[in-house]
Amino acid sequence: MVIKKPTKAPSVSAIKKQLTEAKKQAEEYKETLQRLQAEFDNYRKRIEAEKPSLIASANKELVTKLLEVLDSFDRALSAKLLEDPGLKLIHKQIYTTLESEGLSLVQAIGNKFDPQLHEALSCKESDCEGDIILEEVRKGYLFKSKPIRPAQVIISKSKENKEEQKNGK
């Protein structure tokens, strides 16, 4: 049989040292936990702040894709291919729905050319002042007041400017 020697009881100073180290480690854990909580709160707030932007971006992309459908309806209506009142109603419903989401038409004919809203395809001589939109080839649209597709237009070139250019040369 082996007899164990009684172990010496730790001294008071050793116990105080262990206690101090344990308190220090507990304080470090507490600080780490608080930092992680703050980081998570910031992450959650950032995600909540970005959510409307992500939704708006997705909506804009969808609306942009649906513009081709609207264009097809418009071409069919102008060519008198859609005489069915049901199809006309569907066209109106699509446009009204997109409008309720923030879509609006770019005003073109009779307005001054704006490169932010219009894309000039050609110029025609006209009696009116220069850079006035005479014809709209393709409709342009705004989404939530921001251009998503410019209107393709034909603009005026005043006869006076042409005569001035000839005389100036």
Coordinates of N, CA and C in Angstrom, one line a residue:
M1 N 0.8 -1.2 0.0 CA 0.0 0.0 0.0 C 0.9 1.3 0.0
V2 N 0.4 2.2 -0.8 CA 1.2 3.4 -1.0 C 0.5 4.5 -0.2
I3 N 1.3 5.1 0.6 CA 0.8 6.2 1.4 C 1.1 7.5 0.7
K4 N 0.1 8.2 0.5 CA 0.3 9.5 -0.1 C 0.6 10.5 0.9
K5 N 1.5 11.4 0.5 CA 1.9 12.5 1.4 C 0.8 13.5 1.3
P6 N 0.4 14.1 2.4 CA -0.6 15.1 2.3 C -0.1 16.3 1.5
T7 N -0.9 16.8 0.6 CA -0.5 17.9 -0.2 C -0.6 19.2 0.5
K8 N 0.2 20.0 0.2 CA 0.3 21.3 0.9 C -0.9 22.2 0.4
A9 N -1.6 22.8 1.2 CA -2.7 23.6 0.9 C -2.1 24.9 0.2
P10 N -2.8 25.4 -0.9 CA -2.3 26.5 -1.5 C -2.3 27.7 -0.6
S11 N -1.4 28.6 -0.8 CA -1.3 29.7 0.1 C -2.3 30.7 -0.3
V12 N -2.6 31.6 0.6 CA -3.6 32.7 0.4 C -3.2 33.5 -0.8
S13 N -1.9 33.8 -0.9 CA -1.4 34.7 -2.0 C -1.6 34.0 -3.3
A14 N -1.4 32.6 -3.4 CA -1.6 31.9 -4.6 C -3.1 31.9 -5.0
I15 N -4.0 31.8 -4.0 CA -5.4 31.8 -4.2 C -5.8 33.2 -4.7
K16 N -5.3 34.2 -4.1 CA -5.6 35.6 -4.6 C -5.1 35.8 -6.0
K17 N -4.0 35.3 -6.3 CA -3.4 35.4 -7.7 C -4.3 34.7 -8.7
Q18 N -4.8 33.5 -8.4 CA -5.7 32.7 -9.2 C -7.0 33.5 -9.4
L19 N -7.5 34.0 -8.3 CA -8.7 34.8 -8.3 C -8.6 36.0 -9.2
T20 N -7.5 36.7 -9.1 CA -7.2 37.9 -10.0 C -7.2 37.5 -11.4
E21 N -6.5 36.4 -11.7 CA -6.4 35.9 -13.1 C -7.8 35.5 -13.6
A22 N -8.5 34.9 -12.8 CA -9.9 34.5 -13.2 C -10.8 35.7 -13.5
K23 N -10.6 36.7 -12.6 CA -11.4 38.0 -12.8 C -11.0 38.7 -14.1
K24 N -9.7 38.7 -14.4 CA -9.1 39.3 -15.6 C -9.7 38.6 -16.8
Q25 N -9.6 37.2 -16.8 CA -10.1 36.4 -17.9 C -11.7 36.6 -18.1
A26 N -12.4 36.7 -17.0 CA -13.8 37.0 -17.1 C -14.1 38.3 -17.7
E27 N -13.3 39.3 -17.4 CA -13.5 40.7 -17.9 C -13.2 40.7 -19.4
E28 N -12.1 39.9 -19.8 CA -11.8 39.8 -21.3 C -13.0 39.1 -22.0
Y29 N -13.6 38.1 -21.4 CA -14.7 37.4 -22.1 C -15.9 38.4 -22.2
K30 N -16.1 39.1 -21.1 CA -17.2 40.1 -21.1 C -17.0 41.1 -22.2
E31 N -15.8 41.7 -22.4 CA -15.5 42.7 -23.4 C -15.7 42.1 -24.8
T32 N -15.2 40.8 -25.0 CA -15.3 40.2 -26.3 C -16.8 40.0 -26.6
L33 N -17.6 39.6 -25.6 CA -19.0 39.4 -25.8 C -19.7 40.7 -26.2
Q34 N -19.3 41.8 -25.5 CA -19.9 43.1 -25.8 C -19.6 43.6 -27.2
R35 N -18.3 43.4 -27.6 CA -17.9 43.8 -28.9 C -18.6 43.0 -30.0
L36 N -18.8 41.7 -29.8 CA -19.5 40.8 -30.7 C -21.0 41.2 -30.8
Q37 N -21.6 41.6 -29.7 CA -22.9 42.0 -29.7 C -23.1 43.3 -30.5
A38 N -22.1 44.3 -30.3 CA -22.2 45.5 -31.0 C -22.0 45.3 -32.5
E39 N -21.1 44.4 -32.8 CA -20.8 44.2 -34.3 C -22.1 43.5 -34.9
F40 N -22.7 42.7 -34.2 CA -24.0 42.0 -34.7 C -25.1 43.1 -34.8
D41 N -25.2 44.0 -33.9 CA -26.2 45.0 -34.0 C -25.9 45.9 -35.2
N42 N -24.7 46.3 -35.4 CA -24.3 47.1 -36.5 C -24.6 46.4 -37.8
Y43 N -24.3 45.1 -37.9 CA -24.6 44.2 -39.1 C -26.1 44.2 -39.3
R44 N -26.9 44.0 -38.3 CA -28.4 43.9 -38.5 C -28.9 45.3 -39.0
K45 N -28.4 46.4 -38.4 CA -28.8 47.7 -38.8 C -28.4 48.0 -40.3
R46 N -27.2 47.6 -40.7 CA -26.8 47.8 -42.0 C -27.7 47.0 -43.0
I47 N -28.0 45.8 -42.7 CA -28.8 44.9 -43.5 C -30.2 45.6 -43.6
E48 N -30.8 46.0 -42.5 CA -32.1 46.7 -42.6 C -32.0 48.0 -43.4
A49 N -30.9 48.7 -43.4 CA -30.8 49.9 -44.1 C -30.6 49.6 -45.6
E50 N -30.0 48.5 -46.0 CA -29.7 48.1 -47.4 C -31.0 47.5 -48.0
K51 N -31.9 47.0 -47.2 CA -33.0 46.2 -47.7 C -33.8 47.1 -48.7
P52 N -34.2 48.3 -48.4 CA -35.0 49.1 -49.4 C -34.2 49.3 -50.7
S53 N -32.9 49.5 -50.6 CA -32.1 49.7 -51.8 C -32.1 48.4 -52.7
L54 N -32.0 47.3 -52.0 CA -32.0 46.0 -52.8 C -33.4 45.8 -53.4
I55 N -34.4 46.1 -52.7 CA -35.8 45.9 -53.3 C -36.0 46.9 -54.4
A56 N -35.5 48.1 -54.3 CA -35.7 49.1 -55.4 C -34.9 48.6 -56.6
S57 N -33.7 48.1 -56.4 CA -32.9 47.6 -57.5 C -33.5 46.5 -58.2
A58 N -34.1 45.5 -57.5 CA -34.8 44.4 -58.1 C -36.0 44.9 -58.8
N59 N -36.8 45.8 -58.2 CA -37.9 46.3 -58.9 C -37.6 47.0 -60.2
K60 N -36.5 47.8 -60.2 CA -36.0 48.5 -61.4 C -35.7 47.6 -62.5
E61 N -35.0 46.5 -62.1 CA -34.6 45.5 -63.1 C -35.8 44.8 -63.7
L62 N -36.8 44.5 -62.9 CA -38.0 43.9 -63.4 C -38.8 44.8 -64.3
V63 N -38.9 46.0 -63.9 CA -39.7 47.0 -64.7 C -39.0 47.2 -66.0
T64 N -37.6 47.3 -66.0 CA -36.9 47.5 -67.3 C -37.1 46.3 -68.2
K65 N -37.2 45.1 -67.7 CA -37.5 43.9 -68.6 C -38.9 44.0 -69.1
L66 N -39.9 44.5 -68.3 CA -41.3 44.6 -68.7 C -41.5 45.7 -69.7
L67 N -40.6 46.6 -69.9 CA -40.7 47.7 -70.9 C -40.8 47.1 -72.3
E68 N -40.1 46.0 -72.5 CA -40.2 45.4 -73.9 C -41.6 44.9 -74.1
V69 N -42.2 44.3 -73.1 CA -43.6 43.9 -73.3 C -44.5 45.0 -73.6
L70 N -44.3 46.1 -72.8 CA -45.1 47.3 -73.1 C -44.9 47.8 -74.5
D71 N -43.7 47.8 -75.0 CA -43.4 48.3 -76.3 C -44.1 47.4 -77.4
S72 N -44.1 46.1 -77.1 CA -44.8 45.2 -78.0 C -46.3 45.5 -78.1
F73 N -46.9 45.7 -76.9 CA -48.3 46.1 -76.9 C -48.5 47.4 -77.6
D74 N -47.6 48.4 -77.4 CA -47.8 49.7 -78.0 C -47.7 49.6 -79.6
R75 N -46.7 48.8 -80.1 CA -46.6 48.6 -81.5 C -47.8 47.9 -82.1
A76 N -48.3 46.9 -81.4 CA -49.5 46.2 -81.8 C -50.7 47.1 -81.8
L77 N -50.9 47.9 -80.8 CA -52.0 48.9 -80.8 C -51.9 49.9 -81.9
S78 N -50.7 50.4 -82.1 CA -50.6 51.5 -83.1 C -50.8 50.9 -84.5
A79 N -50.4 49.6 -84.7 CA -50.6 49.0 -86.0 C -52.0 48.4 -86.1
K80 N -52.9 48.6 -85.2 CA -54.3 48.1 -85.2 C -54.3 46.6 -85.2
L81 N -53.3 46.0 -84.6 CA -53.3 44.5 -84.5 C -54.1 44.0 -83.3
L82 N -54.3 44.9 -82.3 CA -55.1 44.6 -81.1 C -56.4 45.3 -81.1
E83 N -57.4 44.6 -81.7 CA -58.8 45.2 -81.7 C -59.6 44.6 -80.5
D84 N -59.1 43.5 -79.9 CA -59.8 42.9 -78.8 C -59.7 43.8 -77.6
P85 N -60.9 44.1 -77.1 CA -60.9 45.0 -75.9 C -60.2 44.4 -74.7
G86 N -60.2 43.0 -74.6 CA -59.6 42.4 -73.5 C -58.1 42.6 -73.5
L87 N -57.5 42.6 -74.7 CA -56.0 42.8 -74.8 C -55.7 44.3 -74.5
K88 N -56.6 45.2 -74.9 CA -56.4 46.6 -74.6 C -56.4 46.8 -73.1
L89 N -57.3 46.1 -72.4 CA -57.4 46.1 -71.0 C -56.2 45.6 -70.3
I90 N -55.7 44.5 -70.8 CA -54.4 43.9 -70.3 C -53.3 44.9 -70.4
H91 N -53.2 45.6 -71.6 CA -52.1 46.6 -71.8 C -52.3 47.7 -70.7
K92 N -53.5 48.2 -70.5 CA -53.7 49.2 -69.6 C -53.4 48.8 -68.2
Q93 N -53.7 47.5 -67.8 CA -53.4 47.0 -66.5 C -51.9 46.9 -66.2
I94 N -51.2 46.4 -67.2 CA -49.7 46.3 -67.1 C -49.2 47.7 -66.9
Y95 N -49.6 48.7 -67.7 CA -49.0 50.0 -67.5 C -49.4 50.7 -66.2
T96 N -50.7 50.5 -65.8 CA -51.1 51.0 -64.5 C -50.4 50.4 -63.3
T97 N -50.1 49.1 -63.4 CA -49.4 48.4 -62.3 C -48.0 49.0 -62.3
L98 N -47.3 49.1 -63.4 CA -45.9 49.6 -63.4 C -45.9 51.1 -63.0
E99 N -46.9 51.8 -63.3 CA -47.0 53.2 -62.9 C -47.1 53.3 -61.4
S100 N -47.9 52.4 -60.8 CA -48.1 52.4 -59.3 C -46.8 52.0 -58.6
E101 N -45.9 51.4 -59.3 CA -44.6 51.0 -58.7 C -43.5 52.1 -58.9
G102 N -43.9 53.1 -59.7 CA -43.0 54.3 -59.9 C -42.6 54.6 -61.3
L103 N -43.2 53.9 -62.3 CA -42.8 54.1 -63.7 C -43.6 55.3 -64.2
S104 N -42.9 56.1 -65.0 CA -43.6 57.3 -65.7 C -43.0 57.5 -67.0
L105 N -43.7 58.1 -67.9 CA -43.3 58.4 -69.3 C -42.4 59.6 -69.3
V106 N -41.4 59.6 -70.2 CA -40.6 60.8 -70.4 C -41.4 61.6 -71.4
Q107 N -41.6 62.8 -71.1 CA -42.3 63.7 -72.0 C -41.3 64.1 -73.1
A108 N -41.8 64.0 -74.4 CA -40.8 64.2 -75.5 C -41.3 65.2 -76.5
I109 N -42.3 64.9 -77.3 CA -42.7 65.8 -78.4 C -43.1 67.2 -78.0
G110 N -42.4 68.1 -78.6 CA -42.6 69.6 -78.3 C -41.7 70.1 -77.3
N111 N -41.0 69.2 -76.5 CA -40.1 69.7 -75.5 C -38.7 69.9 -76.0
K112 N -37.9 70.6 -75.3 CA -36.5 70.8 -75.6 C -35.7 69.5 -75.4
F113 N -34.8 69.2 -76.3 CA -34.0 68.0 -76.1 C -33.2 68.0 -74.9
D114 N -33.2 67.0 -74.1 CA -32.4 66.8 -72.9 C -31.7 65.5 -73.0
P115 N -30.3 65.5 -73.0 CA -29.6 64.3 -73.2 C -29.7 63.3 -72.1
Q116 N -30.2 63.7 -70.9 CA -30.4 62.8 -69.8 C -31.7 62.0 -70.0
L117 N -32.6 62.6 -70.8 CA -33.9 61.9 -71.0 C -34.2 61.4 -72.4
H118 N -33.4 62.0 -73.3 CA -33.7 61.7 -74.7 C -32.4 61.2 -75.5
E119 N -32.6 60.4 -76.5 CA -31.6 60.0 -77.3 C -31.9 60.4 -78.8
A120 N -31.1 61.3 -79.3 CA -31.4 61.9 -80.6 C -31.0 60.9 -81.7
L121 N -31.9 60.5 -82.5 CA -31.6 59.6 -83.6 C -31.2 60.3 -84.9
S122 N -31.9 61.4 -85.1 CA -31.6 62.3 -86.3 C -32.1 63.7 -86.1
C123 N -31.8 64.5 -87.0 CA -32.3 65.9 -87.0 C -33.1 66.2 -88.3
K124 N -34.1 67.0 -88.2 CA -34.9 67.5 -89.3 C -34.9 69.0 -89.3
E125 N -34.9 69.6 -90.5 CA -35.0 71.0 -90.6 C -36.4 71.4 -90.2
S126 N -36.6 72.5 -89.5 CA -37.9 72.9 -89.0 C -37.9 74.4 -88.9
D127 N -39.1 75.0 -88.9 CA -39.3 76.4 -88.7 C -39.1 76.8 -87.2
C128 N -39.3 75.8 -86.3 CA -39.2 76.1 -84.9 C -37.7 76.2 -84.5
E129 N -37.4 76.6 -83.3 CA -36.0 76.8 -82.8 C -35.4 75.4 -82.8
G130 N -34.1 75.4 -82.7 CA -33.3 74.1 -82.7 C -33.5 73.3 -81.4
D131 N -33.2 72.0 -81.5 CA -33.3 71.1 -80.4 C -34.6 70.9 -79.8
I132 N -35.7 71.1 -80.6 CA -37.0 70.8 -80.1 C -37.4 69.4 -80.7
I133 N -38.0 68.6 -79.9 CA -38.3 67.2 -80.3 C -39.5 67.3 -81.2
L134 N -39.3 66.7 -82.4 CA -40.4 66.7 -83.4 C -41.2 65.4 -83.4
E135 N -40.4 64.3 -83.3 CA -41.0 62.9 -83.3 C -40.4 62.1 -82.2
E136 N -41.2 61.1 -81.8 CA -40.7 60.1 -80.8 C -40.8 58.8 -81.5
V137 N -39.6 58.1 -81.6 CA -39.5 56.8 -82.2 C -39.8 55.7 -81.2
R138 N -39.2 55.9 -80.0 CA -39.5 54.9 -79.0 C -39.7 55.7 -77.7
K139 N -40.6 55.3 -76.9 CA -40.9 55.9 -75.6 C -39.8 55.8 -74.6
G140 N -39.6 56.8 -73.8 CA -38.6 56.7 -72.8 C -39.4 56.7 -71.4
Y141 N -38.7 56.2 -70.4 CA -39.3 56.0 -69.1 C -38.4 56.5 -68.0
L142 N -39.1 56.9 -66.9 CA -38.5 57.2 -65.6 C -39.0 56.2 -64.6
F143 N -38.1 55.8 -63.7 CA -38.5 54.9 -62.6 C -38.2 55.6 -61.3
K144 N -39.2 56.0 -60.6 CA -39.0 56.7 -59.3 C -38.2 58.0 -59.6
S145 N -38.7 58.7 -60.7 CA -38.1 60.0 -61.1 C -36.7 59.9 -61.6
K146 N -36.2 58.7 -61.9 CA -34.8 58.6 -62.4 C -34.9 57.9 -63.8
P147 N -34.2 58.4 -64.8 CA -34.3 57.8 -66.1 C -33.8 56.3 -66.1
I148 N -34.6 55.4 -66.7 CA -34.2 54.0 -66.9 C -34.1 53.7 -68.4
R149 N -34.7 54.5 -69.2 CA -34.6 54.3 -70.6 C -34.9 55.6 -71.3
P150 N -33.9 56.2 -72.1 CA -34.2 57.4 -72.8 C -35.2 57.3 -73.9
A151 N -35.9 58.3 -74.2 CA -36.8 58.3 -75.4 C -36.0 58.5 -76.6
Q152 N -36.2 57.7 -77.6 CA -35.5 57.9 -78.9 C -36.3 58.9 -79.7
V153 N -35.6 60.0 -80.1 CA -36.4 61.1 -80.7 C -35.7 61.6 -82.0
I154 N -36.5 62.4 -82.7 CA -35.9 63.1 -83.9 C -36.1 64.6 -83.5
I155 N -35.0 65.3 -83.6 CA -35.1 66.7 -83.1 C -35.0 67.7 -84.3
S156 N -35.4 68.9 -84.0 CA -35.4 70.0 -85.0 C -34.1 70.6 -85.1
K157 N -33.8 71.0 -86.3 CA -32.6 71.8 -86.6 C -33.2 73.0 -87.4
S158 N -33.1 74.2 -86.8 CA -33.7 75.4 -87.3 C -33.0 75.7 -88.6
K159 N -33.8 76.3 -89.6 CA -33.3 76.7 -90.9 C -32.4 77.9 -90.7
E160 N -32.7 78.7 -89.7 CA -31.9 79.9 -89.4 C -30.5 79.5 -89.1
N161 N -30.3 78.5 -88.3 CA -28.9 78.1 -87.9 C -28.2 77.6 -89.1
K162 N -28.9 76.9 -90.0 CA -28.2 76.4 -91.2 C -27.8 77.6 -92.1
E163 N -28.7 78.6 -92.2 CA -28.3 79.8 -93.0 C -27.1 80.5 -92.4
E164 N -27.1 80.6 -91.1 CA -26.0 81.3 -90.4 C -24.7 80.5 -90.6
Q165 N -24.8 79.2 -90.6 CA -23.6 78.4 -90.8 C -23.1 78.6 -92.2
K166 N -24.0 78.7 -93.2 CA -23.6 78.9 -94.6 C -22.9 80.3 -94.8
N167 N -23.5 81.3 -94.2 CA -23.0 82.7 -94.3 C -21.7 82.9 -93.5
G168 N -21.6 82.1 -92.4 CA -20.4 82.2 -91.6 C -19.2 81.6 -92.2
K169 N -19.4 80.7 -93.1 CA -18.2 79.9 -93.7 C -17.6 80.7 -94.8

